[in-house]
């Protein structure tokens, strides 16, 4: 220690050895940043390469299905060969990938640039790529919203049954058992037939996607919440016995407070995981129904209806079946793998 | 110091649970059967007994965490019955739990845990007020301000128990049920926490119902001690009195089992070893519940339940033969 008064002295400045004040101690003591369960889970998720890759694929597919139609020069329902006031030009129908119709060839010859039909066109002369993009958009939207519906209904009913128990639980769970025993495909088909007649969606924003998709949402809302409700009820039944719930009851907290503040946050990992796994399930159901002709209304495409349409020309235009099928596989597979990754990262029982 | 005013009175408290025996048959489990006692303002009543005797159930029934099957809980001259009285009561009576690991929500920060009673009862107007109160409470129990934003799993058992105590203090209670608050902690931490309970009692004028099975801990903190056996109260007296002159044969054997730190007294102390296990409360013995393990049992003991009577001043015992055996 340098002493200004006696530069060559060996005396140490006693001022340097005073005990630190409380404020100084607090300044020096460093605490490890608090790590939450969620942060830990995200860290584990990022370490899982398969899940990360799946997440990237999901994000890319979702973003492109949302953004691409905004600046794509063709629209999903425009028949390129049909111009007002001119006879239909059949050269646009059934184009192979990266080929052009007659008028487009003329424009290319004149030195104009024409945006290529990456996947060709379909039998009505509509750009196939943008139809696939739109189909993906519809499929993703159906999967996402159906899962949200399932989540909300299942979470509410499951947590009520689990928390209040007793007679409430018995009644709700018997209803769940009854719904479980209904053949869901039959109900979907019946509902879409009935709703297609009775639901008047003309002139509303639902007109484009059609009554079939509405009925699909209704069916998801009516039928598919049961497994989510069962899952959450089971979780809450075990969490309810924890002492922190008892402590909240002792302070006089209401049932809804305890469910919101204590029970649901503690089964959030299960909720996230099963919702993530519900999305591919819904997409699959939608594709399947569209394939049967019970999905979205034409001309709106969905991946299932694209595949279904492609069946007519399966020998000459196989790629038209393969493309939507591959996209469905890609979405469903990556969502499933991502869901598995989520489970590995967030389910504390697995990484104990 | 205890005043001479009764704060809480429990009259003939009964808590039965229906046990499902399958096929719509059920049988009542008499966890607490006809227990009466009162607690004076500012005192600590220790409640002891072996596992499964209904100590915890008494504490929880008083706070109406289970709706009592029968009997009355009278707090400050008012019976706890209606929803309003219960709500009011829960602002004055709180609870500290046994297990510091499961009694704190792992998804909440310490400040949220401590402030939960404030949130439930809406006891603050501004965020600042809430925060100040949380820091004040954490100061009471010896936690630092930087602990407020952490999660419960980052703390040791003793610290967690302090958080639980801070939560119990949040509503400015008068009465706290301490349900084995130190039995999950190791001995050195037990001492800290017990001393903290003592200090808080002096500082805030609290009244405790202190449930425990560690008799030395109970002796240290309690003004009076109640002994329970199989859902019934068998003896109630001042702490010193019960340690010097236990009258009920069960209390006698319980106290003889207390480990003595001094080997001389330990050798002089004759243990009264009970034979057999505690009977299931599902089919409790007739008459006196303790008769199956009692050294002094006579056929008369099987006939009727002994009354809980005052034998000497402030010393209550439930035993038919209390006069003869002592």
XYZ file of C-alpha atoms in Angstrom:
678
model
C 0.000 0.000 0.000
C 1.433 3.346 -1.034
C 1.623 5.893 1.738
C 1.931 9.427 0.359
C 3.535 10.881 3.479
C 6.259 8.295 3.835
C 6.967 7.006 0.351
C 9.696 4.587 1.424
C 8.134 3.443 4.639
C 7.109 -0.152 5.158
C 4.176 1.020 7.258
C 0.847 0.005 5.894
C -2.007 2.387 5.785
C -4.455 1.153 8.415
C -7.291 2.778 6.503
C -7.038 0.025 3.919
C -7.884 -2.589 6.534
C -11.085 -1.188 7.920
C -13.930 -3.712 7.860
C -16.275 -3.202 4.953
C -19.578 -1.514 5.620
C -22.830 -3.328 4.963
C -23.332 -1.454 1.712
C -19.880 -2.426 0.474
C -20.457 -6.045 1.407
C -23.709 -6.075 -0.477
C -21.958 -4.563 -3.476
C -19.281 -7.226 -3.466
C -21.439 -10.260 -2.792
C -22.555 -11.593 -6.106
C -25.386 -13.975 -6.478
C -25.844 -16.490 -9.193
C -28.573 -15.216 -11.500
C -31.808 -16.881 -10.659
C -32.550 -19.678 -13.077
C -36.167 -20.548 -13.570
C -37.609 -23.870 -14.523
C -38.562 -22.421 -17.888
C -35.052 -21.195 -18.673
C -33.575 -24.546 -17.695
C -36.060 -26.296 -19.954
C -35.248 -24.038 -22.895
C -31.565 -24.692 -22.393
C -32.139 -28.427 -22.461
C -34.366 -28.051 -25.505
C -31.671 -26.158 -27.406
C -29.198 -28.938 -26.698
C -31.479 -31.437 -28.396
C -30.454 -31.205 -32.066
C -33.448 -33.060 -33.481
C -35.894 -30.865 -31.614
C -34.064 -27.697 -32.598
C -34.013 -28.728 -36.254
C -37.714 -29.526 -36.060
C -38.406 -26.166 -34.495
C -36.504 -24.433 -37.303
C -38.462 -26.369 -39.926
C -41.741 -25.479 -38.220
C -40.803 -21.819 -38.080
C -39.654 -21.743 -41.718
C -42.763 -23.527 -42.959
C -45.082 -21.358 -40.872
C -43.438 -18.103 -41.857
C -43.347 -18.980 -45.527
C -46.986 -20.027 -45.490
C -47.841 -16.657 -43.994
C -45.445 -14.414 -45.919
C -45.040 -15.998 -49.359
C -48.596 -15.326 -50.589
C -48.056 -11.617 -49.848
C -45.617 -11.127 -52.704
C -46.147 -14.164 -54.888
C -47.252 -13.005 -58.351
C -49.915 -15.726 -58.691
C -52.914 -16.318 -56.494
C -54.227 -19.662 -55.379
C -57.556 -19.388 -57.213
C -56.591 -17.581 -60.445
C -56.858 -19.807 -63.494
C -53.969 -18.490 -65.541
C -55.473 -19.532 -68.885
C -58.710 -17.669 -68.300
C -58.740 -13.966 -69.220
C -61.872 -11.897 -69.308
C -63.138 -11.440 -72.864
C -60.843 -14.074 -74.375
C -61.309 -17.762 -75.044
C -59.799 -20.020 -72.382
C -56.188 -20.901 -73.066
C -55.786 -24.586 -72.265
C -52.015 -24.436 -72.633
C -51.844 -23.306 -68.996
C -53.483 -26.472 -67.705
C -51.335 -29.260 -66.283
C -48.012 -27.489 -66.828
C -44.915 -29.386 -65.760
C -42.629 -27.656 -63.259
C -40.714 -24.708 -64.740
C -42.659 -24.684 -67.995
C -44.826 -21.854 -69.265
C -48.129 -21.306 -71.006
C -48.442 -19.911 -74.573
C -48.873 -16.235 -73.674
C -46.060 -16.479 -71.164
C -43.743 -17.982 -73.774
C -44.548 -15.059 -76.046
C -43.706 -12.614 -73.275
C -40.445 -14.406 -72.597
C -39.638 -14.248 -76.295
C -40.341 -10.516 -76.152
C -37.671 -10.241 -73.476
C -39.999 -9.961 -70.477
C -39.265 -11.812 -67.283
C -41.943 -14.273 -66.206
C -42.035 -15.739 -62.734
C -41.631 -19.519 -63.060
C -44.285 -22.032 -62.008
C -42.041 -23.936 -59.631
C -44.392 -26.875 -59.260
C -46.194 -26.311 -62.548
C -49.948 -25.814 -62.614
C -52.950 -27.983 -61.871
C -55.676 -29.173 -64.226
C -57.426 -25.779 -64.008
C -54.256 -23.869 -64.824
C -53.638 -22.598 -61.272
C -50.090 -22.158 -60.002
C -49.451 -25.280 -57.949
C -46.755 -23.892 -55.696
C -48.954 -21.181 -54.256
C -51.739 -23.696 -53.818
C -49.420 -25.864 -51.750
C -48.417 -22.809 -49.716
C -52.057 -21.949 -49.124
C -52.837 -25.547 -48.276
C -50.054 -25.516 -45.709
C -51.423 -22.321 -44.287
C -54.897 -23.815 -43.925
C -53.581 -27.035 -42.450
C -51.394 -25.228 -39.943
C -54.174 -22.849 -39.010
C -56.610 -25.700 -38.485
C -54.050 -27.607 -36.430
C -53.170 -24.613 -34.335
C -56.656 -23.317 -33.634
C -58.097 -26.765 -33.077
C -55.382 -27.372 -30.473
C -56.130 -24.061 -28.823
C -59.805 -24.955 -28.628
C -58.931 -28.360 -27.216
C -56.517 -26.773 -24.770
C -58.951 -24.199 -23.430
C -61.871 -26.573 -23.016
C -59.761 -29.462 -21.744
C -57.833 -27.300 -19.310
C -60.914 -25.663 -17.835
C -62.923 -28.838 -17.425
C -59.965 -30.974 -16.360
C -58.838 -28.555 -13.691
C -62.353 -28.152 -12.311
C -62.822 -31.913 -12.145
C -59.417 -32.436 -10.579
C -59.586 -29.661 -8.024
C -63.126 -29.969 -6.772
C -63.182 -33.765 -6.915
C -66.027 -35.749 -5.411
C -69.346 -35.624 -7.223
C -68.230 -32.953 -9.705
C -65.328 -35.147 -10.705
C -67.476 -38.251 -11.053
C -70.044 -36.504 -13.257
C -67.440 -34.876 -15.511
C -65.404 -38.022 -15.879
C -68.471 -40.095 -16.821
C -69.277 -37.529 -19.523
C -65.668 -37.821 -20.682
C -66.000 -41.601 -20.798
C -69.151 -41.302 -22.881
C -67.486 -38.953 -25.360
C -64.508 -41.260 -25.541
C -66.742 -44.069 -26.695
C -68.156 -42.092 -29.648
C -66.540 -42.909 -33.003
C -65.076 -39.498 -33.827
C -64.879 -39.930 -37.606
C -68.550 -40.771 -37.758
C -69.405 -37.698 -35.706
C -67.236 -35.467 -37.883
C -68.834 -36.771 -41.085
C -72.363 -36.476 -39.680
C -71.725 -32.999 -38.326
C -70.191 -31.687 -41.511
C -73.158 -32.973 -43.489
C -75.657 -31.452 -41.064
C -73.776 -28.226 -40.439
C -73.080 -27.787 -44.141
C -76.834 -27.469 -44.630
C -77.751 -25.537 -41.522
C -74.779 -23.256 -40.951
C -75.164 -20.148 -43.019
C -71.631 -18.892 -43.448
C -72.284 -16.906 -46.625
C -70.988 -13.379 -46.415
C -69.012 -13.935 -43.214
C -65.278 -14.340 -42.875
C -65.894 -18.059 -42.549
C -67.283 -18.283 -46.071
C -63.851 -18.810 -47.570
C -62.847 -21.752 -45.445
C -66.339 -23.165 -45.576
C -68.706 -24.891 -43.262
C -66.734 -28.126 -43.320
C -63.813 -26.544 -41.513
C -66.182 -24.892 -39.066
C -67.720 -28.230 -38.335
C -64.251 -29.648 -37.895
C -63.516 -27.016 -35.258
C -66.813 -27.781 -33.576
C -66.009 -31.464 -33.567
C -62.590 -30.786 -32.082
C -64.239 -28.621 -29.484
C -66.808 -31.299 -28.734
C -64.753 -34.443 -28.859
C -61.033 -33.995 -28.620
C -60.864 -32.116 -25.331
C -61.478 -35.298 -23.402
C -57.944 -36.641 -23.467
C -56.574 -33.232 -22.516
C -59.124 -32.986 -19.698
C -58.163 -36.417 -18.401
C -54.484 -35.597 -18.503
C -54.867 -32.316 -16.648
C -57.263 -33.800 -14.124
C -54.701 -36.468 -13.313
C -51.976 -33.893 -12.855
C -54.124 -31.689 -10.670
C -55.287 -34.589 -8.542
C -51.708 -35.208 -7.506
C -50.751 -31.524 -7.186
C -53.810 -30.763 -5.069
C -52.359 -32.720 -2.161
C -49.260 -30.540 -1.988
C -48.926 -28.457 1.120
C -48.664 -25.175 -0.760
C -52.223 -25.707 -1.956
C -53.255 -26.320 1.639
C -51.443 -23.181 2.645
C -53.306 -21.168 0.023
C -56.551 -22.649 1.300
C -55.569 -21.708 4.832
C -55.170 -18.092 3.791
C -58.649 -18.247 2.334
C -57.839 -18.317 -1.386
C -60.699 -19.287 -3.669
C -60.731 -22.332 -5.903
C -60.115 -20.348 -9.057
C -57.166 -18.549 -7.422
C -55.575 -21.844 -6.436
C -56.109 -23.352 -9.878
C -54.700 -20.277 -11.612
C -51.792 -19.537 -9.310
C -50.739 -22.937 -8.069
C -52.103 -25.853 -10.017
C -51.936 -24.839 -13.676
C -48.447 -23.267 -13.466
C -47.201 -26.516 -12.030
C -48.561 -28.650 -14.826
C -47.664 -26.153 -17.558
C -45.019 -28.509 -18.961
C -47.575 -31.243 -19.483
C -49.955 -28.734 -21.035
C -47.348 -27.407 -23.476
C -46.220 -30.859 -24.464
C -49.646 -32.294 -25.076
C -50.729 -29.202 -27.000
C -47.636 -29.482 -29.179
C -48.493 -33.111 -29.828
C -52.145 -32.244 -30.436
C -51.308 -29.957 -33.380
C -50.010 -32.690 -35.724
C -52.938 -34.808 -34.707
C -55.367 -32.095 -35.785
C -53.436 -31.473 -39.011
C -53.601 -35.129 -39.786
C -57.331 -35.279 -39.152
C -57.879 -32.227 -41.324
C -55.826 -33.676 -44.184
C -57.614 -36.956 -43.890
C -61.045 -35.326 -44.018
C -60.061 -33.044 -46.866
C -58.833 -36.081 -48.730
C -62.288 -37.579 -48.292
C -63.813 -34.353 -49.569
C -65.093 -33.207 -46.191
C -62.514 -30.511 -45.621
C -62.212 -26.979 -46.921
C -64.473 -25.719 -49.688
C -63.067 -25.321 -53.213
C -61.289 -23.319 -54.502
C -59.522 -22.974 -51.136
C -56.900 -25.713 -51.071
C -55.676 -27.715 -48.161
C -52.917 -30.269 -48.229
C -55.427 -33.105 -48.023
C -57.639 -31.825 -50.816
C -54.576 -31.185 -53.019
C -53.554 -34.790 -52.554
C -57.079 -35.905 -53.251
C -57.267 -33.876 -56.489
C -53.908 -35.235 -57.575
C -55.226 -38.776 -57.457
C -56.928 -38.268 -60.874
C -53.654 -37.720 -62.651
C -51.521 -39.962 -60.505
C -49.738 -41.655 -63.435
C -48.797 -38.527 -65.400
C -48.419 -36.021 -62.560
C -47.212 -38.084 -59.626
C -45.356 -35.110 -58.140
C -48.668 -33.381 -57.514
C -49.542 -36.098 -55.021
C -46.041 -36.367 -53.654
C -45.593 -32.667 -52.880
C -48.546 -32.176 -50.498
C -47.921 -35.593 -48.995
C -44.309 -34.682 -48.297
C -45.342 -31.338 -46.802
C -47.850 -33.069 -44.511
C -45.180 -35.558 -43.476
C -42.681 -32.783 -42.871
C -45.047 -30.748 -40.706
C -46.426 -33.674 -38.743
C -43.039 -35.271 -38.263
C -41.299 -32.121 -37.156
C -44.144 -31.196 -34.804
C -44.061 -34.656 -33.295
C -40.294 -34.605 -32.896
C -40.471 -31.128 -31.434
C -43.171 -32.285 -29.024
C -40.968 -35.179 -27.961
C -38.082 -32.796 -27.488
C -40.292 -30.557 -25.372
C -41.256 -33.495 -23.230
C -37.644 -34.496 -22.722
C -36.721 -30.942 -21.811
C -39.641 -30.048 -19.591
C -40.872 -33.231 -17.994
C -39.045 -33.267 -14.679
C -39.762 -36.942 -14.114
C -37.654 -37.902 -17.113
C -34.552 -35.919 -16.222
C -34.572 -36.501 -12.505
C -46.568 -13.412 28.317
C -49.937 -15.121 28.389
C -52.799 -12.921 29.440
C -55.841 -14.209 31.176
C -58.080 -13.876 28.188
C -59.174 -16.864 26.153
C -58.369 -16.309 22.492
C -59.428 -19.587 20.992
C -61.749 -22.171 22.389
C -62.353 -25.574 20.887
C -65.427 -27.419 22.122
C -66.038 -31.093 21.394
C -64.240 -30.920 18.061
C -64.912 -33.994 15.960
C -63.330 -34.759 12.630
C -64.361 -37.981 10.944
C -63.253 -39.056 7.497
C -65.247 -41.479 5.425
C -63.064 -44.340 4.384
C -64.227 -46.153 1.301
C -64.495 -49.862 1.940
C -65.497 -50.581 -1.638
C -68.933 -51.059 -3.148
C -70.544 -47.989 -1.628
C -69.733 -49.022 1.918
C -67.868 -46.514 3.955
C -66.735 -46.338 7.523
C -65.948 -43.244 9.536
C -62.348 -42.829 10.599
C -62.402 -40.874 13.816
C -59.247 -38.832 13.384
C -60.244 -36.403 16.098
C -62.945 -37.366 18.522
C -64.432 -34.987 21.021
C -61.471 -32.759 21.750
C -61.937 -29.623 23.857
C -59.380 -27.105 24.965
C -58.772 -23.402 25.031
C -55.782 -21.201 24.315
C -55.151 -17.957 26.131
C -53.995 -14.882 24.355
C -50.225 -14.770 24.042
C -49.559 -18.290 25.191
C -48.146 -21.295 23.390
C -50.040 -24.514 23.655
C -47.933 -27.520 22.742
C -49.747 -30.481 21.242
C -47.900 -33.780 21.385
C -48.640 -37.371 20.610
C -47.329 -40.137 18.426
C -47.752 -40.293 14.657
C -51.315 -40.721 13.516
C -52.915 -39.577 16.754
C -54.668 -36.654 15.093
C -52.466 -33.720 16.120
C -52.216 -32.328 12.600
C -55.913 -32.921 12.014
C -56.746 -30.852 15.096
C -54.691 -27.967 13.713
C -56.254 -28.206 10.289
C -59.797 -28.568 11.591
C -59.379 -25.466 13.716
C -58.487 -23.521 10.581
C -61.365 -25.256 8.795
C -59.108 -26.763 6.169
C -61.377 -29.716 6.774
C -64.948 -28.926 7.670
C -65.286 -30.289 11.196
C -67.789 -33.108 11.581
C -68.940 -31.713 14.882
C -68.100 -29.282 17.645
C -67.363 -25.608 17.760
C -64.363 -23.406 17.228
C -64.773 -20.109 19.044
C -62.286 -17.388 18.291
C -62.303 -14.200 20.316
C -65.826 -14.913 21.527
C -67.171 -15.542 18.044
C -68.034 -18.935 16.668
C -66.455 -19.749 13.309
C -69.350 -20.927 11.267
C -70.506 -18.638 8.489
C -68.430 -17.807 5.430
C -67.876 -14.262 6.648
C -66.657 -15.315 10.068
C -64.357 -17.860 8.416
C -62.947 -15.252 6.080
C -62.399 -12.895 8.966
C -60.862 -15.722 11.007
C -58.411 -16.565 8.243
C -57.015 -13.073 8.400
C -56.237 -13.590 12.057
C -55.187 -17.215 12.128
C -52.565 -18.704 9.849
C -50.505 -21.825 9.651
C -46.887 -22.896 9.319
C -46.467 -26.260 7.683
C -44.335 -29.232 8.446
C -42.574 -29.881 5.176
C -40.634 -26.845 3.973
C -40.153 -28.556 0.612
C -43.738 -29.137 -0.412
C -45.246 -26.132 1.318
C -43.711 -23.623 -1.109
C -44.874 -23.498 -4.689
C -41.818 -24.232 -6.890
C -43.096 -21.887 -9.624
C -43.360 -18.794 -7.477
C -40.695 -16.387 -6.366
C -40.183 -15.845 -2.678
C -41.790 -12.435 -2.782
C -44.876 -13.883 -4.484
C -45.060 -16.661 -1.927
C -44.776 -14.285 0.997
C -47.210 -11.818 -0.541
C -49.814 -14.408 -1.438
C -51.957 -13.843 1.669
C -51.767 -10.113 0.959
C -52.922 -10.731 -2.593
C -55.751 -12.983 -1.486
C -57.040 -10.538 1.104
C -56.166 -7.460 -1.002
C -54.298 -5.863 1.864
C -52.326 -3.295 -0.102
C -53.113 -0.441 -2.408
C -49.945 0.029 -4.416
C -47.204 -2.265 -5.683
C -44.754 -0.360 -3.541
C -46.743 -1.066 -0.412
C -46.743 -4.777 -1.218
C -43.026 -4.801 -1.853
C -42.274 -2.930 1.375
C -44.398 -5.317 3.377
C -42.655 -8.320 1.801
C -39.244 -6.910 2.666
C -40.386 -6.144 6.200
C -41.631 -9.711 6.640
C -38.426 -11.136 5.225
C -36.533 -8.987 7.680
C -38.569 -10.468 10.566
C -37.456 -13.964 9.675
C -33.874 -13.075 8.842
C -33.857 -13.228 5.053
C -32.080 -10.719 2.814
C -33.787 -8.437 0.382
C -32.024 -10.050 -2.572
C -33.718 -13.322 -1.740
C -37.056 -11.861 -2.784
C -36.771 -12.587 -6.489
C -35.501 -16.139 -6.100
C -37.315 -19.417 -6.288
C -37.911 -21.699 -3.356
C -35.681 -24.497 -4.649
C -32.647 -22.238 -4.292
C -32.918 -22.265 -0.505
C -31.969 -24.655 2.254
C -34.556 -26.314 4.456
C -34.170 -23.808 7.262
C -34.424 -20.852 4.910
C -37.482 -22.380 3.305
C -39.116 -22.748 6.673
C -38.365 -19.078 7.304
C -40.121 -18.231 4.058
C -43.094 -20.271 5.229
C -43.111 -18.382 8.509
C -42.896 -15.034 6.714
C -45.917 -16.063 4.675
C -47.800 -16.988 7.831
C -46.991 -13.572 9.292
C -48.067 -11.640 6.204
C -51.623 -10.874 7.278
C -50.536 -9.706 10.764
C -52.117 -12.702 12.448
C -52.848 -13.104 16.133
C -52.830 -16.858 16.133
C -50.580 -19.309 14.295
C -50.965 -23.052 14.061
C -47.441 -24.433 13.824
C -47.764 -27.911 12.407
C -44.494 -29.625 13.291
C -42.556 -26.662 11.925
C -39.156 -27.957 12.958
C -39.410 -31.720 12.608
C -38.084 -31.651 9.038
C -35.017 -29.602 10.016
C -31.758 -30.691 11.551
C -31.055 -29.910 15.179
C -28.980 -26.738 14.844
C -31.523 -25.238 12.466
C -34.326 -26.378 14.751
C -32.848 -24.260 17.526
C -32.647 -21.198 15.269
C -36.195 -21.572 14.083
C -37.554 -22.260 17.575
C -35.798 -19.197 18.940
C -37.209 -17.198 16.076
C -40.707 -18.372 16.994
C -40.015 -17.205 20.546
C -38.725 -13.802 19.442
C -41.632 -13.264 17.078
C -44.047 -14.101 19.853
C -42.506 -11.430 22.056
C -42.319 -8.897 19.261
C -45.710 -9.398 17.671
C -47.739 -10.770 20.577
C -48.593 -14.009 18.821
C -50.453 -17.006 20.167
C -49.288 -20.428 19.016
C -50.734 -23.858 18.796
C -47.472 -25.728 18.499
C -47.839 -29.245 17.185
C -44.792 -31.487 17.496
C -43.644 -34.892 18.495
C -40.299 -33.773 19.850
C -41.021 -33.398 23.537
C -37.946 -31.349 24.339
C -38.791 -28.801 21.674
C -42.337 -28.594 22.944
C -41.199 -28.206 26.517
C -38.889 -25.380 25.512
C -41.489 -23.326 23.711
C -44.809 -24.183 25.343
C -46.591 -22.635 28.277
C -49.043 -25.499 28.441
C -48.930 -28.923 26.868
C -51.715 -31.174 25.654
C -51.156 -34.873 25.011
C -53.224 -36.687 22.447
C -53.730 -40.363 21.902
C -55.791 -41.911 19.115
C -57.847 -38.835 18.345
C -58.567 -37.986 21.962
C -56.940 -35.635 24.366
C -55.680 -37.516 27.390
C -53.887 -34.859 29.410
C -53.534 -31.091 29.474
C -51.481 -29.104 31.965
C -48.793 -26.487 32.377
C -45.551 -27.457 30.698
C -43.564 -27.804 33.919
C -46.393 -29.564 35.700
C -46.774 -32.173 33.009
C -43.056 -32.822 32.936
C -42.839 -33.161 36.696
C -46.097 -34.901 37.434
C -47.562 -36.602 34.412
C -50.755 -38.249 35.556
C -51.996 -40.190 32.579
C -50.186 -43.506 32.020
C -49.676 -42.608 28.365
C -48.060 -39.275 29.188
C -45.878 -41.039 31.716
C -44.534 -43.494 29.178
C -44.169 -40.770 26.567
C -42.101 -38.624 28.919
C -40.001 -41.534 30.076
C -38.949 -41.975 26.460
C -37.448 -38.490 26.217
C -33.694 -38.839 25.756
C -31.752 -37.237 28.590
C -28.532 -35.395 27.862
C -27.110 -36.236 31.289
C -26.162 -39.944 31.588
C -26.719 -39.969 35.352
C -30.297 -38.846 35.172
C -30.757 -41.016 32.106
C -29.728 -44.093 34.108
C -31.894 -43.147 37.035
C -34.819 -42.619 34.713
C -36.865 -45.763 34.304
C -38.373 -46.159 30.858
C -41.937 -47.286 30.651
C -42.035 -49.293 27.469
C -45.402 -49.675 25.859
C -46.237 -52.980 24.295
C -48.096 -53.367 21.070
C -48.888 -50.869 18.367
C -51.244 -47.980 18.325
C -54.643 -49.397 17.325
C -56.139 -48.318 14.023
C -58.498 -45.401 14.498
C -60.852 -47.269 12.161
C -61.675 -49.741 14.905
C -60.659 -48.015 18.061
C -61.017 -49.952 21.294
C -64.165 -49.422 23.307
C -64.062 -47.251 26.381
C -60.670 -45.733 27.077
C -58.659 -45.698 23.838
C -55.431 -46.411 25.669
C -56.607 -49.469 27.595
C -55.105 -51.982 25.125
C -51.591 -50.785 25.957
C -52.091 -49.514 29.481
C -50.334 -51.117 32.444
C -53.167 -50.274 34.760
C -56.113 -51.277 32.607
C -59.034 -52.994 34.269
C -62.165 -54.438 32.695
C -63.956 -51.284 33.770
C -61.778 -49.275 31.379
C -63.366 -51.044 28.406
C -66.820 -49.946 29.378
C -66.839 -46.196 29.155
C -64.695 -43.395 27.874
C -63.161 -41.594 30.852
C -64.185 -37.967 31.197
C -61.624 -35.230 30.646
C -61.591 -33.818 34.154
C -59.669 -31.267 36.109
C -57.720 -33.291 38.667
C -55.704 -30.499 40.207
C -55.691 -26.840 39.247
C -55.373 -26.440 35.475
C -54.429 -30.071 35.115
C -56.888 -32.087 33.058
C -56.671 -35.864 32.644
C -58.881 -38.426 30.973
C -58.325 -41.615 32.966
C -60.643 -43.726 35.140
C -57.934 -44.721 37.576
C -55.962 -41.500 37.785
C -56.480 -41.262 41.566
C -55.453 -44.858 42.239
C -52.329 -45.087 40.127
C -50.674 -41.843 41.155
